[in-house]
Short mmCIF file of C-alpha atoms in Angstrom, two decimals:
data_model
loop_
_atom_site.label_atom_id
_atom_site.label_comp_id
_atom_site.label_asym_id
_atom_site.label_seq_id
_atom_site.Cartn_x
_atom_site.Cartn_y
_atom_site.Cartn_z
CA GLY A 1 26.14 -7.59 -76.41
CA GLN A 2 27.57 -8.07 -73.01
CA GLN A 3 26.87 -11.35 -71.14
CA LEU A 4 26.26 -11.28 -67.42
CA ASN A 5 26.25 -14.82 -66.09
CA GLN A 6 24.58 -15.61 -62.84
CA SER A 7 24.88 -18.68 -60.64
CA PRO A 8 23.25 -20.65 -59.47
CA GLN A 9 20.47 -20.60 -62.08
CA SER A 10 18.00 -21.71 -59.40
CA MET A 11 17.88 -22.40 -55.65
CA PHE A 12 15.49 -24.23 -53.39
CA ILE A 13 16.11 -23.45 -49.66
CA GLN A 14 14.36 -23.84 -46.37
CA GLU A 15 12.99 -20.74 -44.69
CA GLY A 16 15.58 -19.30 -42.42
CA GLU A 17 18.55 -20.36 -44.38
CA ASP A 18 21.07 -17.88 -45.84
CA VAL A 19 21.32 -17.45 -49.56
CA SER A 20 24.31 -16.48 -51.71
CA MET A 21 24.34 -15.84 -55.51
CA ASN A 22 26.81 -14.21 -57.81
CA CYS A 23 27.03 -12.49 -61.14
CA THR A 24 30.16 -12.45 -63.36
CA SER A 25 31.09 -10.60 -66.52
CA SER A 26 33.92 -10.80 -68.99
CA SER A 27 34.05 -6.97 -69.07
CA ILE A 28 34.50 -4.42 -66.39
CA PHE A 29 31.47 -2.71 -65.06
CA ASN A 30 31.44 0.62 -63.13
CA THR A 31 28.01 0.07 -61.57
CA TRP A 32 26.40 -3.08 -60.30
CA LEU A 33 22.68 -3.20 -59.52
CA TRP A 34 20.67 -6.02 -58.05
CA TYR A 35 16.96 -6.33 -58.95
CA LYS A 36 14.23 -8.67 -57.76
CA GLN A 37 11.37 -9.65 -60.03
CA ASP A 38 8.14 -11.22 -58.75
CA PRO A 39 6.02 -13.27 -61.20
CA GLY A 40 4.22 -10.99 -63.76
CA GLU A 41 5.82 -7.85 -62.40
CA GLY A 42 8.62 -5.52 -63.22
CA PRO A 43 12.06 -5.65 -61.72
CA VAL A 44 12.38 -3.74 -58.44
CA LEU A 45 15.79 -2.39 -57.42
CA LEU A 46 17.25 -3.89 -54.26
CA ILE A 47 20.79 -2.60 -54.00
CA ALA A 48 23.01 -0.43 -56.15
CA LEU A 49 26.85 -0.55 -56.01
CA TYR A 50 29.13 2.20 -57.46
CA LYS A 51 32.56 1.47 -56.32
CA ALA A 52 34.97 -1.50 -56.59
CA GLY A 53 35.12 -3.35 -53.21
CA GLU A 54 31.97 -1.65 -51.94
CA LEU A 55 29.91 -3.69 -49.52
CA THR A 56 26.32 -2.41 -49.09
CA SER A 57 23.43 -3.73 -46.97
CA ASN A 58 19.70 -3.24 -47.30
CA GLY A 59 18.00 -5.02 -44.39
CA ARG A 60 18.67 -8.68 -44.74
CA LEU A 61 20.43 -8.20 -48.12
CA THR A 62 24.06 -7.63 -48.60
CA ALA A 63 25.79 -7.08 -51.92
CA GLN A 64 29.47 -6.51 -52.83
CA PHE A 65 31.04 -5.03 -55.84
CA GLY A 66 34.06 -7.25 -56.79
CA ILE A 67 37.52 -5.80 -56.67
CA THR A 68 38.12 -6.80 -60.28
CA ARG A 69 34.89 -4.96 -61.25
CA LYS A 70 33.87 -8.05 -63.17
CA ASP A 71 31.67 -9.64 -60.53
CA SER A 72 29.21 -8.96 -57.76
CA PHE A 73 27.66 -10.98 -54.97
CA LEU A 74 24.23 -10.93 -53.35
CA ASN A 75 23.59 -12.56 -49.93
CA ILE A 76 20.27 -12.83 -48.29
CA SER A 77 20.26 -13.78 -44.58
CA ALA A 78 17.48 -15.67 -42.75
CA SER A 79 15.32 -16.12 -45.87
CA ILE A 80 11.54 -15.82 -45.61
CA PRO A 81 8.80 -16.99 -48.04
CA SER A 82 8.46 -13.45 -49.61
CA ASP A 83 12.04 -13.69 -50.83
CA VAL A 84 10.77 -15.94 -53.56
CA GLY A 85 11.44 -14.56 -56.98
CA ILE A 86 13.98 -14.07 -59.70
CA TYR A 87 17.07 -12.06 -58.83
CA PHE A 88 18.83 -10.23 -61.59
CA CYS A 89 22.12 -8.38 -61.61
CA ALA A 90 22.47 -5.54 -64.05
CA GLY A 91 24.93 -3.03 -65.15
CA PRO A 92 25.29 -0.22 -67.63
CA LYS A 93 27.62 -0.03 -70.58
CA ASN A 94 30.56 2.17 -69.82
CA THR A 95 29.14 4.71 -72.33
CA GLY A 96 25.59 5.38 -73.07
CA ASN A 97 22.38 4.28 -71.51
CA GLN A 98 22.05 0.61 -72.24
CA PHE A 99 21.72 -1.65 -69.31
CA TYR A 100 22.65 -5.27 -69.45
CA PHE A 101 20.83 -7.77 -67.28
CA GLY A 102 22.05 -11.05 -65.97
CA THR A 103 20.61 -14.46 -66.72
CA GLY A 104 18.81 -14.44 -63.34
CA THR A 105 18.74 -16.68 -60.25
CA SER A 106 15.38 -18.16 -59.34
CA LEU A 107 14.86 -18.50 -55.64
CA THR A 108 12.33 -20.75 -54.02
CA VAL A 109 11.91 -20.59 -50.21
CA ILE A 110 10.24 -23.65 -48.64
CA PRO A 111 8.30 -22.71 -45.49
CA GLU B 1 6.49 6.93 -53.48
CA PRO B 2 6.60 7.90 -57.18
CA GLU B 3 6.37 4.99 -59.53
CA VAL B 4 6.39 4.18 -63.30
CA THR B 5 3.00 3.06 -64.55
CA GLN B 6 2.18 1.16 -67.73
CA THR B 7 -1.03 0.47 -69.72
CA PRO B 8 -2.47 -1.90 -70.67
CA SER B 9 -1.32 -4.61 -68.31
CA HIS B 10 -2.24 -7.24 -71.01
CA GLN B 11 -2.64 -6.88 -74.73
CA VAL B 12 -3.60 -9.62 -77.14
CA THR B 13 -3.23 -8.86 -80.84
CA GLN B 14 -3.27 -10.63 -84.19
CA MET B 15 -0.10 -10.95 -86.06
CA GLY B 16 0.45 -8.02 -88.47
CA GLN B 17 -1.52 -5.59 -86.37
CA GLU B 18 -0.11 -2.49 -84.80
CA VAL B 19 0.10 -2.04 -80.97
CA ILE B 20 0.93 0.88 -78.85
CA LEU B 21 2.16 0.33 -75.34
CA ARG B 22 1.95 3.24 -72.92
CA CYS B 23 4.08 4.35 -70.03
CA VAL B 24 4.02 7.20 -67.56
CA PRO B 25 7.50 7.69 -66.20
CA ILE B 26 8.29 9.14 -62.91
CA SER B 27 7.45 12.91 -63.21
CA ASN B 28 10.89 14.55 -62.67
CA HIS B 29 12.86 11.92 -64.60
CA LEU B 30 14.48 12.80 -67.83
CA TYR B 31 15.62 9.49 -69.33
CA PHE B 32 13.19 6.80 -70.54
CA TYR B 33 13.70 3.26 -71.57
CA TRP B 34 11.84 0.28 -73.04
CA TYR B 35 12.96 -3.25 -72.29
CA ARG B 36 11.43 -6.63 -73.18
CA GLN B 37 11.48 -9.98 -71.52
CA ILE B 38 10.45 -13.10 -73.50
CA LEU B 39 8.89 -15.63 -71.07
CA GLY B 40 11.51 -17.37 -68.98
CA GLN B 41 14.39 -15.24 -70.30
CA LYS B 42 16.37 -12.25 -69.11
CA VAL B 43 15.40 -8.69 -69.55
CA GLU B 44 16.69 -7.15 -72.79
CA PHE B 45 17.27 -3.44 -73.59
CA LEU B 46 15.37 -2.06 -76.51
CA VAL B 47 15.82 1.68 -76.52
CA SER B 48 16.55 4.76 -74.46
CA PHE B 49 15.14 8.28 -75.05
CA TYR B 50 16.20 11.63 -73.90
CA ASN B 51 15.34 15.14 -74.82
CA ASN B 52 12.76 13.96 -77.28
CA GLU B 53 14.92 11.71 -79.27
CA ILE B 54 16.36 8.15 -79.16
CA SER B 55 19.78 8.15 -77.47
CA GLU B 56 20.55 4.52 -77.91
CA LYS B 57 18.94 1.41 -79.32
CA SER B 58 19.71 -2.29 -79.42
CA GLU B 59 19.74 -4.51 -82.52
CA ILE B 60 16.30 -5.77 -81.42
CA PHE B 61 14.86 -2.29 -81.91
CA ASP B 62 14.42 -2.54 -85.78
CA ASP B 63 12.28 -0.45 -88.17
CA GLN B 64 9.01 -1.98 -86.83
CA PHE B 65 9.51 -0.26 -83.45
CA SER B 66 9.16 3.46 -82.70
CA VAL B 67 9.00 5.46 -79.49
CA GLU B 68 7.36 8.74 -78.80
CA ARG B 69 6.73 11.18 -75.98
CA PRO B 70 3.43 12.65 -77.23
CA ASP B 71 3.02 14.98 -74.29
CA GLY B 72 4.64 15.93 -71.00
CA SER B 73 3.83 12.75 -69.24
CA ASN B 74 3.50 9.76 -71.57
CA PHE B 75 6.05 7.72 -73.27
CA THR B 76 4.93 5.12 -75.88
CA LEU B 77 6.32 2.15 -77.75
CA LYS B 78 4.73 1.31 -81.05
CA ILE B 79 5.10 -1.98 -82.87
CA ARG B 80 3.98 -1.37 -86.40
CA SER B 81 3.32 -4.84 -87.70
CA THR B 82 3.48 -7.41 -84.84
CA LYS B 83 5.11 -10.81 -85.28
CA LEU B 84 4.65 -13.95 -83.23
CA GLU B 85 8.10 -13.51 -81.77
CA ASP B 86 7.10 -10.08 -80.39
CA SER B 87 5.19 -11.86 -77.61
CA ALA B 88 6.86 -10.87 -74.41
CA MET B 89 6.63 -8.65 -71.38
CA TYR B 90 7.54 -5.07 -72.23
CA PHE B 91 8.86 -2.94 -69.44
CA CYS B 92 9.24 0.86 -69.33
CA ALA B 93 11.78 2.37 -67.04
CA SER B 94 12.92 5.89 -66.24
CA SER B 95 15.86 7.50 -64.50
CA GLY B 96 16.56 10.91 -63.22
CA TYR B 97 19.86 12.09 -64.40
CA SER B 98 22.55 12.12 -66.94
CA THR B 99 23.82 8.53 -67.67
CA ALA B 100 22.98 4.94 -67.15
CA GLN B 101 24.88 5.09 -63.91
CA GLU B 102 21.72 6.53 -62.43
CA THR B 103 19.40 3.88 -61.10
CA GLN B 104 16.52 2.94 -63.45
CA TYR B 105 13.04 2.49 -61.94
CA PHE B 106 10.81 -0.12 -63.80
CA GLY B 107 7.09 -0.20 -64.42
CA PRO B 108 5.03 -3.36 -63.88
CA GLY B 109 5.02 -4.25 -67.51
CA THR B 110 2.67 -4.96 -70.39
CA ARG B 111 2.24 -8.60 -71.38
CA LEU B 112 1.96 -8.71 -75.12
CA LEU B 113 0.56 -11.86 -76.80
CA VAL B 114 0.66 -12.02 -80.59
CA LEU B 115 -1.53 -14.71 -82.13
#
């Protein structure tokens, strides 16, 4: 299946710092989604991107759909303790309903 | 806000036993999905379901798995004869419209432990 690679694998940052993570694929995606997963819970959608080059914000979160359609970036500004969790990128196959999830970036915010 | 719900939240079973995991998708959604996540790993697609039939399944979804929409609200995943490696979080998701381009909303998951 498709492999979506996320980097970094984990991050430890001080509260108030900005965070940047990315997701890359060897194949083109037409949609990029960013999810956050808290321990023991299901993924929660943060941002959806539908167009190459698109830059979308949701509060302190900003995500971009790469021009090549093979990557996406998620930035979190002024991190707070509740930002702790695992962030997954995801995208659908070009045909069908199967979603591929990235390998995840684990974020720890130190108060 | 509408949400996907799943029961039970935790299930412990003996190897070889059958388990049924239940989900109630968002009420006006048409597409339903099951995913699993082995501890510490990424979320993996199992199956999608539309119009009372499987529309797509992954190589993980072998003959021991089945899905059903027994009534207008529930969507179930049955594992016929559980194996140790079936231990994982199982997530149900649903989406409103035609293709995977539509955002999927996830339930809180069922943690399955096979002993």
